[in-house]
Amino acid sequence: MDFLLSINWIALFALSIVSLLFVLLHLLSKKTNRTITTLIALVFGAIVGIVFASENNSYLVWVGLIGDIYVNVITALAAPIIIVSIISSFVSLKSKQAVRSIGTRSVFWLLASAAGAIVLSLAAGSVFGLWEKSTVFDGIASVSDSTVEAYGDLKQSFDETLLGLFPSNIISDIANNNIVAIIIIAAAIALAYIGVSSSEGEEKVVSFKNLVETTKKIIFKILKVIIDFTPYAVLCLIASSAAAIFSDIDTILQLLLLVGIIYAVAFFHAYIFNGVLIKFAAKLNPVKFFKKIFSAQATAFTTQSSIGTLPVTIDALENKVGVSEEVANFTAPLGTTIGMPGCTCVWPVLLVMFFVNATGLDWGVSNYILLAVVTLVLSLGSAGVPGIAIVSSVAVFSALDLPIAAVVLLIPINTISDMARTLNNATCAAVSAAIVARKEGQLDDSVFNQEEENKTWQTKQKQVQQ
Amino acid sequence: MADKTKTSTAIKFTIILLILAVVFLVLSIVSANLSVSRTVNAIDTIGTVEFSNDSKGKIDLALKYYGELDTNLSLQSKVTNADELTAAKFEYVRLAIKNAYLADKNGGDEATIKEYIELARKSFDEYCSTGKCKNVSNYDDLTSLESKYSDGGADASQNTGSPEPAEEIELC
């Protein structure tokens, strides 16, 4: 009897139901394209999450594990992809000027998008008046000193943030997915290659180029296989998130308006603000563009990891939007560190405005300008991993001399908000890449105008096998 | 031919998954019911409470089973004799306090009395959550003994090892 009672049978029941849904998704994938399959997976996942909502997600422990494995595997590919892609593409540019131009434009558009998110968040916070009678912070004194101290340790000063962007140890930078450092390392290798190649002749270094090209082919082959699993992972991840949200629904209901506004601002920025940029700066059809990057958005929404989404974003940019390899592999990764409007702009600005209004602090225009400047500066460097929004908000609260305990009280809505925020981050990175590609004359309109995925997965797999 | 084989494999796979789902569902229901009956039986086994390791072991086992019941399915509410478990806990604490009280009354060795007092306090902290001390009829005896045997004799709570004794004493 003890054996029977020691096993979580409901978790196994949930796993078998999800496996059945996998079969259904597999059958659907033969008849529909990946976008539709991913959308259906989202719906299936939400239903599973609501049905199996439980304390500590105990019923979805195995289902969640499948999703986590996907996130880990795809995150593991991020650094190798960036390194080989940047070296490979910059080597083929054969010009330091082109590298500089792509770099400057990328930083400009990513920061422009972040600035837009800050303005939108300030406007939304003002329009809605953000909870002047909220009692959420009544318990602020009950947050223990040790908790506040632990969160306080998360914050970094601006000079520390800047220093952290540069490589200090190649191995640890790669291991920690320190994206800007990885980009710098890869770009330095590529520039050195160009230098040696032009001074001593390409034959001296061509074997290195061949090695990079071969490695790239292998890594992208692995990536292709992993990306095919996206809908299944989406189902598991969304089920896990939905269950976590529904098991703590009372806390979320208390802050429903805040969650609603975070979603509204994140989605408005992702689709309307970026839609305008895509239309006028990249000169592309926004609806078609968003349809083409949907797989990246769905991955971001469910994995809540900008770095984990990166391989999917790069794949969509290159193969569906028509962004050149050079720009896709430079701007999109940069967007997981610089900008990140959802996590480093929308979230901290709305939290600050919520706190200021709820506690009745007397803030003037100068305070809001300072908030905007501090947020923009901090958005210059942040890691694209789950939880970074907490670090950003702690840094903003600390810089504005507001109590960090207020951030702690709002953590219950972090997961549900993180889904929309990460979608916003991934969209912003993709949009910036498309604009940079257009400005650099590196956007292939014939790829963009191709009809979306007429071929089923089965046909594609046959092609891969051949 | 290859497509036919794939379809056939998919159907077989689906049937296996369906069977597994039904099996796991049945096992979920069975194990939920078993976990309730296991707890009920463990509580019944406690019987007459004594101040002994055997009695404590039975109470702890019943508490362990009770704690393991799935709260998502509200299984704890299905334990028909849960009140007996609560009563057994309070009775054990009462006996522990009585033991210390009698040791003091009989004028035993001070170290032994202190040990009994500590044991009684430990039992109280383990079995009586904050504010439940009213259910232990001789709780005042424990606080008196703690005052009497504490260094300086002023504040009982300082030497008891209780996490929040001041709050609990107030509630009494």
XYZ file of C-alpha atoms in Angstrom:
638
model
C 0.000 0.000 0.000
C 2.885 2.377 0.801
C 4.193 1.976 -2.752
C 0.789 2.872 -4.174
C 0.559 5.930 -1.943
C 4.126 7.068 -2.570
C 3.463 7.806 -6.254
C 1.781 10.963 -7.507
C -0.746 9.223 -9.759
C -2.552 12.429 -10.670
C 0.732 13.825 -12.053
C 1.081 10.687 -14.188
C -2.563 11.016 -15.269
C -1.854 14.627 -16.306
C 1.237 13.462 -18.178
C -0.724 10.830 -20.087
C -3.406 13.395 -21.013
C -0.695 15.762 -22.251
C 0.885 12.889 -24.225
C -2.481 12.300 -25.891
C -2.629 15.981 -26.744
C 0.886 15.648 -28.217
C -0.468 12.964 -30.567
C -3.335 15.275 -31.503
C -0.900 18.151 -32.119
C 1.268 15.884 -34.242
C -1.732 14.973 -36.389
C -2.762 18.633 -36.624
C 0.744 19.647 -37.643
C 0.363 17.517 -40.775
C -2.692 19.493 -41.822
C -1.855 23.017 -40.610
C 1.195 25.260 -40.432
C 3.329 25.722 -37.341
C 1.692 29.023 -36.329
C -1.752 27.438 -36.082
C -0.346 24.370 -34.339
C 1.400 26.593 -31.775
C -1.813 28.558 -31.194
C -3.741 25.330 -30.618
C -0.971 24.176 -28.261
C -1.427 27.422 -26.302
C -5.143 26.726 -25.895
C -4.561 23.066 -24.947
C -1.914 24.144 -22.430
C -4.190 26.730 -20.820
C -6.987 24.151 -20.451
C -4.624 21.557 -18.954
C -3.242 24.209 -16.583
C -6.701 25.239 -15.377
C -7.893 21.640 -14.944
C -4.756 20.524 -13.081
C -4.129 23.711 -11.066
C -2.727 22.622 -7.723
C -0.687 23.800 -4.779
C 3.034 23.981 -5.728
C 2.065 22.732 -9.207
C 2.250 19.183 -7.823
C -0.042 17.724 -10.510
C 2.014 19.145 -13.363
C 5.463 18.257 -12.069
C 6.231 15.941 -15.040
C 4.545 18.146 -17.623
C 6.493 21.158 -16.351
C 9.688 19.126 -16.537
C 9.225 18.591 -20.299
C 8.865 22.356 -20.766
C 11.899 23.070 -18.617
C 14.012 20.612 -20.609
C 13.037 22.427 -23.814
C 13.963 25.810 -22.300
C 17.316 24.492 -21.064
C 18.211 22.866 -24.374
C 17.289 25.880 -26.488
C 19.067 28.231 -24.074
C 22.161 26.043 -24.338
C 22.202 26.718 -28.077
C 22.044 30.521 -27.746
C 25.745 31.205 -27.120
C 27.095 28.803 -29.791
C 24.644 30.201 -32.351
C 25.648 33.810 -31.648
C 29.375 33.036 -31.782
C 29.406 31.058 -35.024
C 26.798 33.240 -36.728
C 28.497 36.544 -35.934
C 31.933 35.274 -36.911
C 30.572 33.679 -40.082
C 28.514 36.678 -41.169
C 31.027 39.415 -40.258
C 33.838 37.536 -41.964
C 31.783 37.561 -45.145
C 31.163 41.342 -44.786
C 34.898 41.898 -45.162
C 34.543 45.478 -43.931
C 34.944 47.013 -40.487
C 32.763 49.928 -41.582
C 29.767 47.644 -42.184
C 30.171 46.089 -38.717
C 30.246 49.532 -37.095
C 27.182 50.686 -39.013
C 25.093 47.641 -38.031
C 26.198 48.012 -34.401
C 25.325 51.714 -34.131
C 21.945 51.312 -35.818
C 21.060 48.300 -33.660
C 21.753 50.129 -30.399
C 19.837 53.191 -31.615
C 16.659 51.311 -32.570
C 16.702 49.104 -29.494
C 17.000 52.142 -27.227
C 14.387 54.042 -29.244
C 11.981 51.187 -28.666
C 12.806 51.169 -24.937
C 12.198 54.928 -24.756
C 8.832 54.413 -26.446
C 7.921 51.802 -23.853
C 8.820 54.180 -21.010
C 6.647 56.973 -22.443
C 3.744 54.551 -22.995
C 4.029 53.194 -19.447
C 4.081 56.701 -17.939
C 1.058 57.659 -20.044
C -0.874 54.505 -19.101
C -0.068 54.991 -15.410
C -1.325 58.580 -15.542
C -4.474 57.817 -17.544
C -5.583 55.022 -15.210
C -4.636 56.911 -12.042
C -3.225 53.616 -10.835
C -4.931 52.613 -7.596
C -5.089 55.638 -5.426
C -6.967 53.615 -2.798
C -5.008 50.387 -3.003
C -4.209 48.694 0.294
C -1.570 46.363 -1.138
C 1.258 48.220 0.582
C -0.378 48.252 4.026
C 1.743 45.248 4.902
C 4.999 46.811 3.768
C 6.357 46.910 7.323
C 5.825 43.158 7.663
C 8.428 42.394 4.968
C 11.414 41.162 6.940
C 14.741 43.006 6.872
C 16.526 39.880 5.638
C 14.166 39.667 2.635
C 14.676 43.335 1.804
C 18.429 42.871 2.185
C 18.418 39.825 -0.101
C 16.537 41.740 -2.785
C 18.697 44.804 -2.234
C 21.761 42.716 -3.054
C 20.322 42.105 -6.521
C 20.738 45.695 -7.607
C 23.820 46.852 -9.476
C 25.210 50.306 -9.850
C 25.424 51.745 -13.366
C 29.224 51.361 -13.521
C 28.890 47.717 -12.442
C 26.267 47.178 -15.129
C 28.505 48.713 -17.784
C 31.531 46.737 -16.619
C 29.477 43.528 -16.679
C 28.725 44.006 -20.369
C 32.369 43.502 -21.340
C 34.133 40.140 -21.443
C 36.147 39.239 -18.375
C 36.586 35.510 -18.868
C 35.638 33.985 -22.197
C 34.563 30.650 -20.740
C 32.482 32.127 -17.915
C 30.906 34.711 -20.237
C 29.777 31.927 -22.557
C 28.659 29.747 -19.645
C 26.645 32.607 -18.142
C 25.107 33.669 -21.461
C 26.589 37.150 -21.070
C 25.289 38.128 -24.493
C 27.011 41.486 -25.049
C 30.334 39.995 -23.975
C 29.776 37.069 -26.353
C 28.968 39.473 -29.197
C 32.135 41.474 -28.429
C 34.255 38.302 -28.365
C 32.776 37.051 -31.650
C 33.060 40.469 -33.331
C 36.690 40.805 -32.170
C 37.522 37.390 -33.651
C 35.781 38.340 -36.918
C 37.559 41.703 -37.131
C 40.905 40.035 -36.432
C 40.136 37.551 -39.206
C 39.400 40.399 -41.622
C 42.646 42.134 -40.556
C 44.843 39.042 -41.013
C 43.042 38.114 -44.206
C 43.612 41.517 -45.807
C 47.243 41.881 -44.690
C 48.553 38.335 -45.165
C 46.092 36.829 -47.615
C 42.924 34.806 -46.957
C 44.630 31.441 -47.486
C 46.419 31.904 -44.142
C 43.121 31.858 -42.203
C 40.702 30.125 -44.536
C 40.826 26.864 -42.537
C 39.406 28.775 -39.538
C 36.576 30.080 -41.718
C 35.810 26.565 -42.945
C 35.739 25.283 -39.371
C 33.269 28.009 -38.363
C 31.064 27.296 -41.382
C 30.999 23.563 -40.666
C 30.226 24.146 -36.981
C 27.461 26.536 -37.958
C 25.835 23.964 -40.221
C 25.844 21.385 -37.422
C 24.468 23.777 -34.812
C 21.677 24.957 -37.091
C 20.764 21.371 -37.899
C 20.320 20.753 -34.159
C 18.359 23.987 -33.848
C 15.987 22.946 -36.624
C 15.146 19.735 -34.787
C 14.600 21.549 -31.489
C 12.406 24.213 -33.037
C 10.122 21.491 -34.383
C 9.328 20.627 -30.782
C 8.178 24.175 -29.981
C 4.397 23.525 -30.013
C 4.784 20.578 -27.622
C 6.958 22.649 -25.296
C 4.503 25.539 -25.533
C 1.716 23.231 -24.364
C 3.737 22.084 -21.339
C 5.024 25.532 -20.381
C 1.690 27.290 -20.675
C 0.019 24.477 -18.690
C 2.562 24.916 -15.935
C 2.211 28.704 -15.883
C -1.593 28.616 -16.034
C -1.695 26.138 -13.145
C 0.621 28.328 -11.056
C -1.510 31.377 -11.793
C -4.806 29.660 -10.990
C -3.529 28.142 -7.752
C -2.699 31.653 -6.523
C -5.639 33.387 -8.154
C -6.719 35.278 -5.005
C -3.477 37.264 -4.853
C -3.620 37.946 -8.568
C -7.227 39.143 -8.335
C -6.153 41.774 -5.786
C -3.727 43.160 -8.335
C -5.845 42.416 -11.399
C -5.884 46.014 -12.608
C -2.088 46.250 -12.399
C -1.728 42.962 -14.320
C -4.280 44.194 -16.876
C -2.434 47.451 -17.459
C 0.941 45.680 -17.721
C -0.584 43.411 -20.391
C -2.244 46.335 -22.155
C 0.962 48.398 -22.289
C 3.183 45.421 -23.219
C 0.847 44.350 -26.040
C 0.235 47.920 -27.216
C 3.989 48.486 -27.408
C 4.612 45.089 -29.033
C 1.956 45.368 -31.714
C 0.913 49.006 -32.199
C 4.127 50.933 -31.443
C 6.302 48.336 -33.160
C 3.708 47.976 -35.910
C 4.144 51.657 -36.768
C 7.947 51.227 -36.756
C 7.680 48.181 -39.018
C 5.365 50.031 -41.396
C 7.333 53.272 -41.675
C 10.928 52.452 -40.730
C 11.203 48.908 -42.103
C 8.572 49.452 -44.811
C 6.961 46.063 -44.228
C 3.368 44.954 -43.728
C 2.999 44.769 -39.910
C 0.308 42.048 -39.914
C 2.380 39.838 -42.155
C 5.491 40.571 -40.102
C 3.878 39.619 -36.798
C 2.482 36.477 -38.375
C 5.980 35.510 -39.468
C 7.532 36.003 -36.050
C 4.635 34.392 -34.175
C 6.642 31.273 -33.309
C 9.225 33.493 -31.580
C 6.493 35.425 -29.757
C 4.792 32.219 -28.606
C 8.117 30.823 -27.393
C 8.853 34.049 -25.523
C 5.366 34.124 -23.989
C 5.643 30.593 -22.694
C 9.338 30.244 -21.804
C 9.621 33.738 -20.277
C 13.247 33.728 -21.420
C 14.491 36.185 -24.037
C 17.746 34.262 -24.445
C 15.888 30.956 -24.704
C 13.739 32.493 -27.453
C 16.745 33.819 -29.344
C 17.368 30.786 -31.598
C 13.685 30.812 -32.641
C 13.774 34.591 -33.245
C 16.909 34.340 -35.419
C 15.387 31.463 -37.379
C 12.169 33.437 -38.029
C 14.079 36.603 -38.986
C 16.329 34.843 -41.474
C 13.961 32.323 -43.022
C 10.588 34.072 -42.895
C 11.193 37.820 -42.690
C 14.240 37.890 -44.975
C 16.630 39.681 -42.616
C 20.243 38.971 -43.572
C 22.258 36.573 -41.462
C 24.615 39.373 -40.361
C 21.884 41.606 -38.964
C 19.693 38.812 -37.549
C 22.622 37.365 -35.639
C 23.803 40.722 -34.339
C 20.708 42.804 -33.562
C 18.448 40.085 -32.140
C 21.014 38.873 -29.565
C 21.816 42.471 -28.670
C 18.086 42.917 -28.002
C 18.287 40.390 -25.164
C 20.520 42.794 -23.261
C 19.947 46.314 -24.554
C 16.393 47.607 -24.594
C 14.260 44.761 -23.246
C 11.245 47.122 -23.025
C 8.928 44.674 -21.266
C 11.201 43.777 -18.376
C 13.306 46.889 -17.908
C 10.843 49.637 -18.877
C 7.127 48.699 -18.688
C 7.358 46.667 -15.475
C 9.511 48.959 -13.276
C 7.809 52.177 -14.437
C 4.296 50.823 -13.763
C 5.370 49.412 -10.387
C 6.825 52.767 -9.359
C 3.679 54.621 -10.467
C 1.507 52.072 -8.665
C 3.504 52.550 -5.466
C 3.561 56.347 -5.716
C -0.204 56.551 -6.239
C -1.119 53.886 -3.691
C 0.931 55.480 -0.942
C 0.018 59.043 -1.921
C 3.589 60.260 -2.449
C 3.771 63.810 -3.756
C 5.572 63.397 -7.059
C 6.092 66.199 -9.548
C 7.126 66.289 -13.197
C 10.831 66.257 -12.283
C 10.391 62.941 -10.414
C 8.764 61.339 -13.435
C 11.516 62.652 -15.730
C 14.095 61.186 -13.349
C 12.181 57.875 -13.376
C 12.259 57.851 -17.197
C 15.982 58.639 -17.357
C 16.952 56.086 -14.688
C 14.880 53.374 -16.399
C 16.368 54.108 -19.827
C 19.908 54.042 -18.470
C 19.283 50.746 -16.670
C 17.767 49.245 -19.825
C 21.215 49.503 -21.410
C 22.362 46.289 -19.861
C 20.280 43.464 -18.453
C 20.437 39.712 -18.925
C 17.564 38.145 -20.856
C 16.737 35.469 -18.312
C 13.584 34.857 -16.240
C 13.573 37.091 -13.165
C 15.534 39.967 -14.643
C 12.484 42.225 -14.254
C 12.738 41.865 -10.473
C 16.388 42.946 -10.622
C 15.462 45.931 -12.822
C 12.642 47.053 -10.563
C 14.825 46.697 -7.449
C 17.461 48.850 -9.176
C 14.899 51.519 -10.167
C 13.263 51.608 -6.708
C 16.682 51.835 -5.105
C 17.868 54.609 -7.456
C 14.731 56.639 -6.697
C 15.027 56.018 -2.956
C 11.780 54.041 -2.788
C 11.428 50.997 -0.475
C 12.528 47.705 -2.030
C 9.932 45.952 0.174
C 7.269 47.312 -2.205
C 8.755 45.221 -5.031
C 8.662 42.148 -2.780
C 4.915 42.642 -2.188
C 4.268 42.670 -5.945
C 6.216 39.481 -6.725
C 3.062 37.275 -6.797
C 2.132 38.801 -10.152
C 5.644 38.451 -11.584
C 5.085 35.180 -13.472
C 1.816 36.188 -15.101
C 3.320 39.554 -16.119
C 6.580 38.018 -17.290
C 4.776 36.226 -20.130
C 3.625 39.482 -21.745
C 6.889 41.252 -20.924
C 9.067 38.604 -22.600
C 6.825 38.610 -25.679
C 7.352 42.367 -25.801
C 11.147 41.947 -25.503
C 11.350 39.347 -28.278
C 9.095 41.420 -30.561
C 11.197 44.539 -29.991
C 14.420 42.662 -30.835
C 12.885 41.257 -34.030
C 11.465 44.633 -35.083
C 14.798 46.383 -34.478
C 16.575 43.710 -36.546
C 14.118 44.200 -39.425
C 14.577 47.994 -39.351
C 18.388 47.735 -39.220
C 18.293 45.243 -42.101
C 16.133 47.625 -44.165
C 18.397 50.614 -43.442
C 21.495 48.556 -44.298
C 19.904 47.244 -47.492
C 20.068 43.722 -46.076
C 16.385 42.774 -46.129
C 15.282 40.289 -48.778
C 11.703 41.239 -49.712
C 11.263 38.110 -51.793
C 11.639 35.991 -48.642
C 9.214 38.247 -46.753
C 6.621 38.046 -49.505
C 6.674 34.259 -49.671
C 3.451 32.660 -48.458
C 3.760 31.387 -44.921
C 4.689 27.753 -44.572
C 2.665 26.082 -47.250
C 4.596 22.976 -46.578
C 3.582 20.805 -43.687
C 6.113 19.661 -41.143
C 6.010 16.209 -42.598
C 7.118 17.507 -45.988
C 9.833 19.513 -44.315
C 11.061 16.539 -42.363
C 11.194 14.528 -45.564
C 13.347 17.261 -47.059
C 15.618 17.212 -44.018
C 15.935 13.425 -44.265
C 16.842 13.702 -47.941
C 2.816 1.524 -47.361
C 5.090 3.554 -45.071
C 2.248 6.005 -44.338
C -0.056 3.106 -43.482
C 2.502 1.722 -41.039
C 2.943 5.169 -39.445
C -0.835 5.588 -39.054
C -1.101 2.141 -37.534
C 1.719 2.943 -35.071
C 0.050 6.238 -34.158
C -3.253 4.466 -33.471
C -1.520 1.834 -31.319
C 0.347 4.568 -29.446
C -2.886 6.500 -28.856
C -4.644 3.399 -27.545
C -1.757 2.691 -25.152
C -1.872 6.288 -23.905
C -5.643 6.113 -23.445
C -5.312 2.909 -21.433
C -2.542 4.466 -19.351
C -4.665 7.559 -18.731
C -7.568 5.427 -17.507
C -5.245 3.316 -15.338
C -3.634 6.397 -13.780
C -7.035 7.974 -13.189
C -8.292 4.865 -11.421
C -5.078 4.649 -9.389
C -5.434 8.348 -8.484
C -8.929 7.719 -7.110
C -7.892 4.511 -5.347
C -4.800 6.073 -3.771
C -6.797 9.118 -2.628
C -9.318 6.874 -0.887
C -6.558 4.670 0.518
C -4.692 7.647 1.922
C -7.845 8.710 3.770
C -8.529 5.227 5.155
C -4.844 4.855 6.133
C -5.112 8.072 8.153
C -8.402 7.022 9.770
C -6.878 3.666 10.760
C -3.735 5.325 12.127
C -5.876 7.590 14.321
C -7.925 4.615 15.520
C -4.698 2.824 16.467
C -3.712 5.596 18.906
C -6.243 4.348 21.471
C -5.764 5.527 25.028
C -3.048 8.163 25.138
C -0.147 7.613 27.514
C 2.996 9.625 28.160
C 5.222 7.132 26.344
C 7.305 6.871 23.205
C 4.898 4.292 21.822
C 1.917 6.602 22.176
C 3.876 9.525 20.753
C 4.975 7.388 17.811
C 1.355 6.524 17.008
C 0.277 10.167 17.201
C 3.204 11.254 15.000
C 2.431 8.597 12.404
C -1.216 9.662 12.262
C -0.140 13.300 11.966
C 2.280 12.381 9.165
C -0.450 10.591 7.213
C -2.872 13.433 7.872
C -0.308 15.975 6.616
C 0.300 13.952 3.468
C -3.359 14.069 2.432
C -3.861 16.002 -0.818
C -5.126 19.465 0.115
C -6.095 20.147 -3.506
C -8.722 17.406 -3.207
C -9.722 18.509 0.338
C -9.032 14.981 1.577
C -8.434 16.149 5.163
C -12.124 16.948 5.460
C -12.876 13.288 4.696
C -11.032 12.056 7.778
C -14.009 11.251 9.995
C -12.027 10.935 13.225
C -9.777 14.001 12.836
C -11.153 15.354 16.140
C -9.769 12.299 17.928
C -6.313 13.101 16.588
C -6.548 16.660 17.858
C -7.769 15.428 21.242
C -4.929 12.889 21.368
C -2.357 15.631 20.765
C -3.735 17.793 23.569
C -3.978 14.805 25.893
C -0.345 13.917 25.264
C 0.712 17.473 26.061
C -1.438 17.438 29.196
C 0.254 14.228 30.332
C 3.711 15.672 29.602
C 2.927 18.728 31.752
C 1.458 16.521 34.449
C 4.637 14.459 34.454
C 6.756 17.559 35.035
C 4.325 18.826 37.660
C 4.421 15.553 39.611
C 8.221 15.442 39.440
C 8.305 18.907 40.986
C 5.670 18.050 43.574
C 7.543 14.904 44.625
C 10.716 16.951 45.053
C 12.882 15.170 42.494
C 16.306 16.095 41.229
C 16.310 19.635 39.716
C 18.061 18.588 36.501
C 15.479 15.874 35.913
C 12.597 18.271 36.597
C 14.076 20.775 34.162
C 14.371 18.024 31.587
C 10.672 17.122 32.070
C 9.696 20.791 31.767
C 11.654 21.106 28.547
C 10.018 17.945 27.250
C 6.568 19.291 28.085
C 7.343 22.608 26.379
C 8.663 20.757 23.322
C 5.504 18.659 23.155
C 3.360 21.749 23.518
C 5.228 23.578 20.732
C 5.015 20.521 18.501
C 1.329 19.752 18.978
C -0.367 23.008 19.914
C -0.312 25.757 17.366
C -0.447 29.379 18.555
C -3.599 30.180 20.480
C -4.593 26.561 21.068
C -3.174 26.416 24.612
C -6.647 26.824 26.066
C -7.293 23.266 24.975
C -4.601 21.978 27.344
C -6.219 22.176 30.748
C -3.001 22.311 32.782
C -1.039 24.738 30.618
C -0.778 27.167 33.552
C 1.164 24.511 35.451
C 3.772 24.517 32.716
C 4.208 28.295 32.760
C 4.445 28.233 36.562
C 7.093 25.533 36.449
C 9.035 27.406 33.789
C 8.992 30.555 35.958
C 10.082 28.614 38.976
C 12.978 26.868 37.300
C 14.177 29.575 34.941
C 17.487 31.302 35.695
C 16.478 34.394 37.631
C 12.933 33.070 37.705
C 11.443 36.127 36.102
C 10.492 35.402 32.543
C 9.582 31.862 31.775
C 9.805 32.286 28.074
C 13.526 33.025 28.053
C 14.626 29.507 28.858
C 11.961 27.359 27.314
C 13.199 27.202 23.801
C 9.729 28.096 22.557
C 9.777 30.138 19.322
C 7.092 32.683 20.282
C 6.152 31.932 23.877
C 5.252 35.496 24.813
C 2.505 35.635 22.192
C 1.121 32.246 23.180
C 1.000 33.074 26.874
C -0.898 36.248 26.166
C -3.479 34.341 24.170
C -4.065 32.035 27.096
